Amino acid sequence: MRTQVGIVGAGPAGLLLSQLLHLQGIETVILERRSREYVEGRIRAGVLEQGTVDLLEEAQVGARMRRLGLVHEGIEISFRGERHRIDFRALTGKTVTVYGQTEITRDLIAARLGAGGKIVFEAEDVSVHDFDRDRPKIRFRKDGRARELVCDFIGGCDGFHGVCRGSVPQDALTVHERTYPFAWLGILSQTPPVSDELIYCHHERGFALFSMRSPGLSRLYIQCAPDESLDQWPDARIWDELRARLGGDAAAALQSGPSLEKSVTPMRSFVAEPMRFGRLFLAGDAAHIVPPTGAKGLNLAVADVRVLARALAEFYASGRSDLIEAYSDTCVRRVWKAQRFSWWMTSMLHRFPGRNPFEDQLQLAELDYVTGSKAASTALAENYVGLPLQ
Ligand code: FAD
Ligand code: PHB
C-alpha cells in the first residue's frame, strides 16, 4: 500500500489532519487501533476556542456544530460560596463554543468516509519505520494479516499512549512532566445544566466543574484521589458531593439523574520536544498533555494540525520545506503558553492535600484578585478563549 501521508490515530488530530490535507488534494490513510464505534463513543473535551471553530468551518465540517454548538460568552468561578462571572465577550470580544469532541469526531469520520477517504479501524500492532529517511513505512496487522503502508510523511496523532513518540530515539527527545496529587471523576447525565454557563468551583472539599453538552445533557466533574475506585462512587454519592461543592440556591436546584458514563481522568502536564523527527510529526496528545482545567487539550491538538497541514501543503505545492522545518518551534511556543495557563487554572482551583494553610490563603487571595480586577480577569479570559494562532 502507498499513500502520501500515513496517519496513526483517528482522534481529532488525525482525522482533522486527514481532512485538511484532502482539501489540498493530498492523499492520506489513517490507521486506528480501536473500532469506529469505540472512537465515536468516547466522551472527552467539550469547549472549543473560536480559532478551533473557525478551522472546523474551514475544513468543511462545521454544519452540525453551527446548529448544535452552544456559544458561551463567559464562565463563572465559585469560591467562598459565591459565584463570580468572567465576561469573555466584554473583556476580549470573543466567545467559546460548547460542542463535544465526540460530535467533532463523528463529523470528521463522516466527512472522510463520505469523500472516499481511507480509515483502517482495528489496525493491530501498528509500528513506524524509516522516518529518518525518504520513504517512511507504517507496518500493522489487519484481520490477522501483516500489511505495510509506504508514505512520504507520517502524522503521529496517536495520543498520549500511542506508539509514535516512543519510536523516536529517546536521546533525541526532551520530556518535561508534572503530575498532580488528584484526578477528576466525570459523569455524563441526561439532566438540564444547573446554569447556562460553566461553573468552576473552588471548595474546601475539592474542585468541581459544572459543564454540559446540550440543554438536556450535563457533564460534571469532581476532584478525587488519583487512584480513586469507581466502585466507591455510586451516582447518589457523586450528586451529594456536587451539591456540597456548588452550595447556595443552585445546589438545591441541581437536578440529578442516572449517569450515562463515569470515568476517572488523571491530571498531568507533559511536553515532549521537538515535535518532529525527520519525516515523523507528533501532533496533539502524542506530543503534549495538559490538565483539563483550562479546556486546552483538544484546542492545542487542532492548532498543531493547522500548522502541520499548511507545512505539508506548502511542500507538495512548491517543494519548499521551511515550514516543515519550523513545525516544532512554531507549535511548541504556543504549547508552553497553554501549559502555563492550564497549570495556573489547576493550581488556583484545586485543593492540594496536606498543603501549608498559608498557601490555601494565597489561593483564595488569587481568586479574589482574578475575579475582582479587570486586568486579571482579562488575562484569564484571553487565555481561555484562545491565544492567537500563529
Ligand atoms: P486522542 O483523542 O487521544 O486520539 C488518539 C487516537 O489514536 C485514538 O483514537 C487512539 O485509539 C489512537 N491510537 C492510540 N494508540 C494507537 C496505536 N498504537 N495505533 C493506532 N492508533 C492508536 N480538551 C479541550 O480542549 N477542552 C476540554 O474541555 C477538554 N476536556 C477534557 C476532559 C477529559 C475528561 C479528558 C480526558 C480530556 C479533555 N480534553 C479537553 C483533552 C482532549 O480530549 C485531548 O487533548 C484530545 O483528545 C487530543 O486529541 P488527539 O487526537 O491528539 O488524541
Ligand atoms: C467538559 O465539558 O468536558 C469540560 C469543560 C471545561 C473544562 C474541561 C472539560 O475545563
Coordinates of C-alpha atoms and ligand atoms in Angstrom, one line a residue:
M1 CA 0.0 0.0 0.0
R2 CA 1.2 3.5 -0.8
T3 CA 0.0 7.0 0.2
Q4 CA 1.4 10.5 0.6
V5 CA 0.8 11.0 4.4
G6 CA 0.3 8.0 6.7
I7 CA -1.5 9.0 9.9
V8 CA -1.5 7.0 13.1
G9 CA -4.7 7.6 15.2
A10 CA -8.2 8.6 14.4
G11 CA -8.7 11.1 17.2
P12 CA -9.5 14.7 16.5
A13 CA -5.8 15.4 15.5
G14 CA -5.5 12.6 13.0
L15 CA -9.0 13.0 11.5
L16 CA -8.6 16.8 11.1
L17 CA -5.2 16.4 9.5
S18 CA -6.6 13.9 7.0
Q19 CA -9.5 16.3 6.2
L20 CA -7.3 19.4 5.8
L21 CA -4.9 17.6 3.5
H22 CA -7.7 16.1 1.5
L23 CA -9.0 19.6 0.8
Q24 CA -5.5 20.4 -0.6
G25 CA -5.6 17.3 -2.8
I26 CA -3.2 15.3 -0.6
E27 CA -3.9 11.6 0.0
T28 CA -3.8 10.1 3.4
V29 CA -4.5 6.7 5.1
I30 CA -5.4 6.7 8.8
L31 CA -4.6 3.6 10.9
E32 CA -6.6 3.4 14.1
R33 CA -6.3 0.8 16.8
R34 CA -9.9 0.9 18.0
S35 CA -13.2 0.3 16.3
R36 CA -15.3 3.1 14.8
E37 CA -18.0 2.6 17.5
Y38 CA -15.4 3.0 20.2
V39 CA -13.8 6.1 18.8
E40 CA -17.2 7.7 18.2
G41 CA -18.4 6.9 21.7
R42 CA -15.5 8.2 23.7
I43 CA -16.6 11.2 25.9
R44 CA -13.9 13.8 26.3
A45 CA -13.5 17.5 25.6
G46 CA -16.3 20.0 25.4
V47 CA -15.1 23.6 25.0
L48 CA -13.8 24.9 21.6
E49 CA -11.9 28.2 21.2
Q50 CA -13.0 30.5 18.4
G51 CA -9.9 29.5 16.4
T52 CA -10.9 25.9 16.6
V53 CA -14.5 26.6 15.5
D54 CA -13.1 28.7 12.5
L55 CA -10.8 25.9 11.5
L56 CA -13.5 23.3 11.6
E57 CA -15.6 25.6 9.4
E58 CA -12.7 26.0 7.0
A59 CA -12.4 22.2 7.0
Q60 CA -16.0 22.0 5.8
V61 CA -17.2 20.1 8.9
G62 CA -19.0 22.9 10.6
A63 CA -22.6 22.4 9.7
R64 CA -23.7 20.3 12.7
M65 CA -21.5 22.4 15.1
R66 CA -23.2 25.6 13.8
R67 CA -26.6 24.0 14.5
L68 CA -26.0 22.3 17.8
G69 CA -23.0 24.1 19.4
L70 CA -23.7 26.4 22.3
V71 CA -22.0 29.8 22.1
H72 CA -20.8 30.8 25.6
E73 CA -19.9 34.4 26.4
G74 CA -18.4 33.7 29.8
I75 CA -17.8 31.3 32.7
E76 CA -18.5 31.5 36.4
I77 CA -16.0 30.9 39.2
S78 CA -17.3 30.0 42.6
F79 CA -15.3 30.3 45.8
R80 CA -16.1 31.1 49.5
G81 CA -19.7 30.1 48.5
E82 CA -20.1 33.0 46.0
R83 CA -20.2 32.9 42.2
H84 CA -18.4 35.5 40.1
R85 CA -18.8 35.8 36.3
I86 CA -15.9 36.3 33.9
D87 CA -17.4 38.0 30.8
F88 CA -15.3 36.9 27.8
R89 CA -17.3 38.9 25.3
A90 CA -16.9 42.2 27.2
L91 CA -13.2 41.5 28.1
T92 CA -11.9 40.1 24.8
G93 CA -14.7 40.5 22.2
K94 CA -14.5 36.7 21.8
T95 CA -16.6 33.6 22.8
V96 CA -16.1 29.9 23.1
T97 CA -18.4 27.1 21.8
V98 CA -19.6 24.1 23.8
Y99 CA -19.6 21.2 21.3
G100 CA -18.4 17.7 22.3
Q101 CA -15.3 16.1 21.0
T102 CA -17.5 13.1 20.3
E103 CA -19.5 15.1 17.9
I104 CA -16.4 16.6 16.2
T105 CA -15.1 13.0 15.8
R106 CA -18.4 11.8 14.2
D107 CA -18.5 14.8 11.8
L108 CA -14.9 14.2 10.7
I109 CA -15.3 10.5 10.2
A110 CA -18.5 11.0 8.2
A111 CA -16.7 13.7 6.0
R112 CA -13.7 11.5 5.4
L113 CA -15.6 8.3 4.6
G114 CA -18.1 10.3 2.6
A115 CA -15.3 11.6 0.4
G116 CA -13.9 8.1 -0.1
G117 CA -11.1 8.7 2.5
K118 CA -9.4 5.7 3.9
I119 CA -9.5 4.9 7.7
V120 CA -8.4 1.5 8.8
F121 CA -10.2 0.8 12.1
E122 CA -9.0 -2.0 14.4
A123 CA -5.4 -1.9 12.9
E124 CA -3.3 -4.0 15.3
D125 CA 0.4 -3.8 16.2
V126 CA 1.0 -0.5 14.4
S127 CA 4.7 0.4 14.1
V128 CA 6.5 3.2 12.4
H129 CA 9.9 2.8 10.5
D130 CA 12.5 4.7 8.4
F131 CA 11.2 8.2 9.2
D132 CA 14.8 9.4 9.3
R133 CA 14.9 8.5 5.5
D134 CA 12.9 9.4 2.4
R135 CA 10.4 6.6 2.4
P136 CA 8.9 6.1 5.8
K137 CA 6.8 3.0 6.4
I138 CA 4.0 2.0 8.8
R139 CA 3.5 -1.7 9.5
F140 CA 0.4 -3.1 11.0
R141 CA -1.9 -6.1 11.1
K142 CA -5.5 -6.2 9.9
D143 CA -7.7 -9.2 10.1
G144 CA -4.7 -11.2 11.1
R145 CA -2.6 -10.3 8.0
A146 CA 0.6 -8.2 8.1
R147 CA 0.5 -5.1 6.0
E148 CA 2.8 -2.2 5.1
L149 CA 2.0 1.3 4.2
V150 CA 4.8 3.3 2.4
C151 CA 4.4 7.0 2.6
D152 CA 6.2 10.4 2.2
F153 CA 5.5 11.5 5.8
I154 CA 3.9 10.1 9.0
G155 CA 1.5 12.1 11.2
G156 CA 1.9 10.7 14.7
C157 CA -1.6 11.6 16.0
D158 CA -1.9 8.6 18.3
G159 CA -2.5 10.3 21.6
F160 CA -0.5 10.1 24.9
H161 CA -0.4 6.2 25.0
G162 CA 0.4 5.8 21.2
V163 CA 3.5 4.2 19.6
C164 CA 4.9 7.2 17.6
R165 CA 6.5 9.2 20.4
G166 CA 8.1 6.1 21.8
S167 CA 9.6 5.2 18.4
V168 CA 11.8 8.3 18.3
P169 CA 15.3 7.6 19.7
Q170 CA 14.9 8.7 23.3
D171 CA 18.1 10.8 23.3
A172 CA 16.5 12.9 20.5
L173 CA 13.6 13.9 22.7
T174 CA 13.4 16.2 25.8
V175 CA 10.5 15.4 28.1
H176 CA 9.0 17.8 30.6
E177 CA 6.5 16.4 33.0
R178 CA 4.5 17.2 36.1
T179 CA 1.8 15.1 37.8
Y180 CA -0.8 16.3 40.3
P181 CA -1.9 14.7 43.5
F182 CA -5.5 14.4 42.3
A183 CA -7.7 13.4 39.4
W184 CA -11.2 14.2 38.1
L185 CA -14.2 11.9 38.4
G186 CA -16.5 12.8 35.5
I187 CA -20.1 11.9 34.8
L188 CA -22.4 12.5 31.9
S189 CA -26.1 12.8 32.8
Q190 CA -29.3 13.4 30.9
T191 CA -30.3 16.3 33.1
P192 CA -30.5 20.0 32.3
P193 CA -27.4 22.0 33.2
V194 CA -27.7 23.9 36.5
S195 CA -26.7 27.2 34.8
D196 CA -26.4 28.4 31.2
E197 CA -22.6 28.8 31.6
L198 CA -19.9 26.6 33.0
I199 CA -19.2 26.9 36.7
Y200 CA -15.7 26.2 38.0
C201 CA -15.9 25.7 41.8
H202 CA -13.2 26.1 44.3
H203 CA -14.2 24.4 47.6
E204 CA -12.6 23.0 50.7
R205 CA -13.9 19.6 49.8
G206 CA -12.2 19.9 46.4
F207 CA -12.7 21.3 43.0
A208 CA -16.0 20.7 41.0
L209 CA -16.9 21.7 37.4
F210 CA -20.5 22.0 36.1
S211 CA -20.3 21.7 32.3
M212 CA -22.7 20.5 29.6
R213 CA -23.1 19.0 26.1
S214 CA -26.6 20.3 25.3
P215 CA -29.6 21.9 27.0
G216 CA -30.6 18.4 28.2
L217 CA -27.2 16.9 28.9
S218 CA -24.9 17.8 31.8
R219 CA -21.2 16.9 32.1
L220 CA -20.0 17.2 35.7
Y221 CA -16.6 16.6 37.3
I222 CA -15.4 16.4 40.9
Q223 CA -11.8 16.4 42.2
C224 CA -10.9 12.9 43.6
A225 CA -7.9 10.9 44.5
P226 CA -5.6 9.8 41.6
D227 CA -6.2 6.1 42.4
E228 CA -9.9 6.5 43.1
S229 CA -12.0 3.4 42.5
L230 CA -15.3 4.0 40.7
D231 CA -16.9 1.3 42.9
Q232 CA -16.8 3.7 45.8
W233 CA -18.8 6.3 43.8
P234 CA -22.4 5.3 43.3
D235 CA -24.3 8.0 41.5
A236 CA -26.1 9.3 44.7
R237 CA -22.7 9.9 46.3
I238 CA -21.5 11.9 43.3
W239 CA -24.6 14.1 43.3
D240 CA -24.3 14.7 47.0
E241 CA -20.7 15.8 46.6
L242 CA -21.6 18.0 43.6
R243 CA -24.3 19.7 45.7
A244 CA -21.9 20.3 48.6
R245 CA -19.2 21.8 46.4
L246 CA -21.7 24.0 44.5
G247 CA -23.5 25.3 47.6
G248 CA -26.1 28.1 47.7
D249 CA -29.5 28.1 46.0
A250 CA -28.0 26.4 42.9
A251 CA -27.3 23.2 45.0
A252 CA -31.0 22.9 45.8
A253 CA -31.8 23.5 42.1
L254 CA -29.3 20.9 40.8
Q255 CA -31.3 18.1 39.1
S256 CA -29.8 14.7 39.4
G257 CA -30.3 11.6 37.3
P258 CA -28.5 8.4 36.4
S259 CA -25.0 8.7 35.0
L260 CA -24.7 7.6 31.3
E261 CA -20.9 7.5 31.6
K262 CA -18.5 7.6 34.5
S263 CA -14.7 7.8 34.4
V264 CA -11.6 9.0 36.3
T265 CA -9.1 11.2 34.5
P266 CA -5.6 11.6 36.0
M267 CA -4.1 15.1 35.8
R268 CA -0.8 15.6 34.1
S269 CA 1.3 18.3 32.4
F270 CA 3.6 16.8 29.7
V271 CA 5.6 18.2 26.8
A272 CA 7.9 16.2 24.5
E273 CA 10.0 18.2 22.2
P274 CA 10.9 18.6 19.4
M275 CA 7.6 17.6 17.8
R276 CA 9.3 16.5 14.5
F277 CA 11.9 13.8 13.9
G278 CA 12.8 13.5 10.3
R279 CA 9.6 12.7 8.4
L280 CA 7.6 11.9 11.6
F281 CA 5.5 14.6 13.1
L282 CA 3.9 14.4 16.5
A283 CA 0.7 16.3 16.9
G284 CA -1.9 16.7 19.8
D285 CA -1.7 14.5 22.9
A286 CA 1.1 12.4 21.3
A287 CA 3.4 15.3 22.0
H288 CA 1.7 17.1 25.0
I289 CA -0.9 16.7 27.7
V290 CA -2.4 19.5 29.8
P291 CA -4.6 19.1 32.9
P292 CA -8.2 19.7 31.7
T293 CA -8.9 22.7 33.9
G294 CA -8.1 25.2 31.1
A295 CA -10.1 23.3 28.4
K296 CA -7.0 23.4 26.2
G297 CA -6.1 19.8 25.1
L298 CA -8.3 19.5 22.1
N299 CA -7.7 23.1 21.1
L300 CA -4.0 22.5 21.1
A301 CA -4.3 19.4 19.0
V302 CA -6.3 21.4 16.5
A303 CA -3.7 24.2 16.5
D304 CA -0.8 21.7 15.8
V305 CA -2.7 20.2 12.9
R306 CA -3.4 23.5 11.4
V307 CA 0.4 24.3 11.3
L308 CA 1.2 20.8 10.0
A309 CA -1.4 20.8 7.3
R310 CA -0.1 24.1 6.0
A311 CA 3.5 23.0 6.1
L312 CA 2.8 19.8 4.2
A313 CA 0.5 21.6 1.6
E314 CA 3.4 24.1 1.0
F315 CA 5.8 21.2 0.5
Y316 CA 3.6 19.4 -2.0
A317 CA 2.7 22.7 -3.9
S318 CA 6.2 24.2 -4.2
G319 CA 8.8 21.7 -2.8
R320 CA 9.6 24.2 0.0
S321 CA 10.5 22.6 3.3
D322 CA 11.0 25.7 5.5
L323 CA 7.5 25.4 7.1
I324 CA 8.2 21.7 7.8
E325 CA 11.5 22.5 9.4
A326 CA 9.8 25.3 11.5
Y327 CA 6.8 23.0 12.6
S328 CA 8.1 22.0 16.0
D329 CA 9.3 25.5 17.0
T330 CA 6.0 27.1 15.8
C331 CA 3.9 24.7 17.8
V332 CA 6.0 24.4 20.9
R333 CA 5.8 28.1 21.8
R334 CA 2.0 28.1 21.8
V335 CA 2.0 24.7 23.6
W336 CA 4.0 26.2 26.5
K337 CA 1.6 29.1 26.8
A338 CA -1.3 26.7 27.1
Q339 CA 0.7 24.6 29.6
R340 CA 1.2 27.7 31.7
F341 CA -2.5 28.6 31.6
S342 CA -3.6 25.0 32.4
W343 CA -1.2 24.7 35.2
W344 CA -2.3 28.0 36.6
M345 CA -6.0 27.3 36.5
T346 CA -5.4 23.9 38.0
S347 CA -3.3 25.4 40.9
M348 CA -5.8 28.1 41.6
L349 CA -8.9 25.9 41.7
H350 CA -7.9 22.6 43.3
R351 CA -7.4 21.5 46.9
F352 CA -3.8 20.3 47.4
P353 CA -3.9 17.6 50.1
G354 CA -1.5 18.3 53.1
R355 CA -0.6 21.7 52.0
N356 CA 0.5 24.6 54.2
P357 CA -2.6 26.7 55.2
F358 CA -0.6 29.8 54.2
E359 CA -0.8 28.6 50.6
D360 CA -4.6 28.0 50.9
Q361 CA -5.0 31.7 51.8
L362 CA -2.8 32.7 48.9
Q363 CA -5.1 30.7 46.6
L364 CA -8.2 32.5 47.9
A365 CA -6.4 35.9 47.5
E366 CA -5.6 35.0 43.9
L367 CA -9.3 34.1 43.2
D368 CA -10.4 37.3 44.8
Y369 CA -7.9 39.2 42.7
V370 CA -8.7 37.4 39.4
T371 CA -12.5 37.9 39.8
G372 CA -12.1 41.5 41.2
S373 CA -9.6 43.1 38.9
K374 CA -10.4 43.8 35.3
A375 CA -6.7 43.4 34.3
A376 CA -6.5 40.0 36.0
S377 CA -9.9 38.7 34.6
T378 CA -8.9 39.9 31.1
A379 CA -5.7 37.7 31.4
L380 CA -7.8 34.7 32.3
A381 CA -10.4 35.5 29.6
E382 CA -7.9 35.9 26.7
N383 CA -6.2 32.6 27.5
Y384 CA -9.5 30.8 27.9
V385 CA -10.9 32.0 24.6
G386 CA -7.6 31.1 23.0
L387 CA -4.4 33.0 22.2
P388 CA -3.9 33.9 18.6
L389 CA -3.0 31.0 16.3
Q390 CA 0.4 31.5 14.6
Ligands
FAD1 P1 -6.7 11.3 21.1 O1 -8.0 11.8 21.1 O2 -6.2 10.5 22.3 O3 -6.6 10.3 19.8 C1 -5.6 9.4 19.6 C2 -6.1 8.2 18.8 O4 -5.0 7.3 18.5 C3 -7.1 7.4 19.5 O5 -8.2 7.2 18.7 C4 -6.4 6.1 19.8 O6 -7.3 5.0 19.9 C5 -5.4 6.0 18.7 N1 -4.2 5.2 19.0 C6 -3.5 5.2 20.1 N2 -2.5 4.3 20.0 C7 -2.6 3.8 18.8 C8 -1.8 2.8 18.1 N3 -0.8 2.2 18.7 N4 -2.1 2.5 16.8 C9 -3.2 3.1 16.2 N5 -4.0 4.0 16.8 C10 -3.7 4.3 18.1 N6 -9.5 19.4 25.7 C11 -10.1 20.6 25.4 O7 -9.6 21.3 24.5 N7 -11.2 21.1 26.0 C12 -11.8 20.3 27.0 O8 -12.9 20.8 27.5 C13 -11.2 19.1 27.4 N8 -11.8 18.3 28.3 C14 -11.3 17.0 28.6 C15 -11.9 16.3 29.5 C16 -11.5 15.0 29.8 C17 -12.2 14.1 30.8 C18 -10.3 14.5 29.0 C19 -9.8 13.0 29.3 C20 -9.7 15.2 28.1 C21 -10.2 16.5 27.9 N9 -9.5 17.4 26.9 C22 -10.1 18.6 26.7 C23 -8.4 16.9 26.2 C24 -8.7 16.3 24.8 O9 -9.7 15.3 24.9 C25 -7.5 15.7 24.1 O10 -6.5 16.7 24.2 C26 -7.7 15.3 22.7 O11 -8.5 14.1 22.6 C27 -6.4 15.1 21.9 O12 -6.7 14.6 20.6 P2 -5.7 13.7 19.8 O13 -6.3 13.4 18.5 O14 -4.3 14.3 19.9 O15 -5.6 12.4 20.7
PHB2 C1 -16.1 19.4 29.5 O1 -17.2 19.9 29.3 O2 -15.8 18.2 29.4 C2 -15.0 20.3 30.1 C3 -15.3 21.7 30.1 C4 -14.3 22.5 30.6 C5 -13.1 22.0 31.0 C6 -12.9 20.6 31.0 C7 -13.8 19.8 30.5 O3 -12.2 22.8 31.5

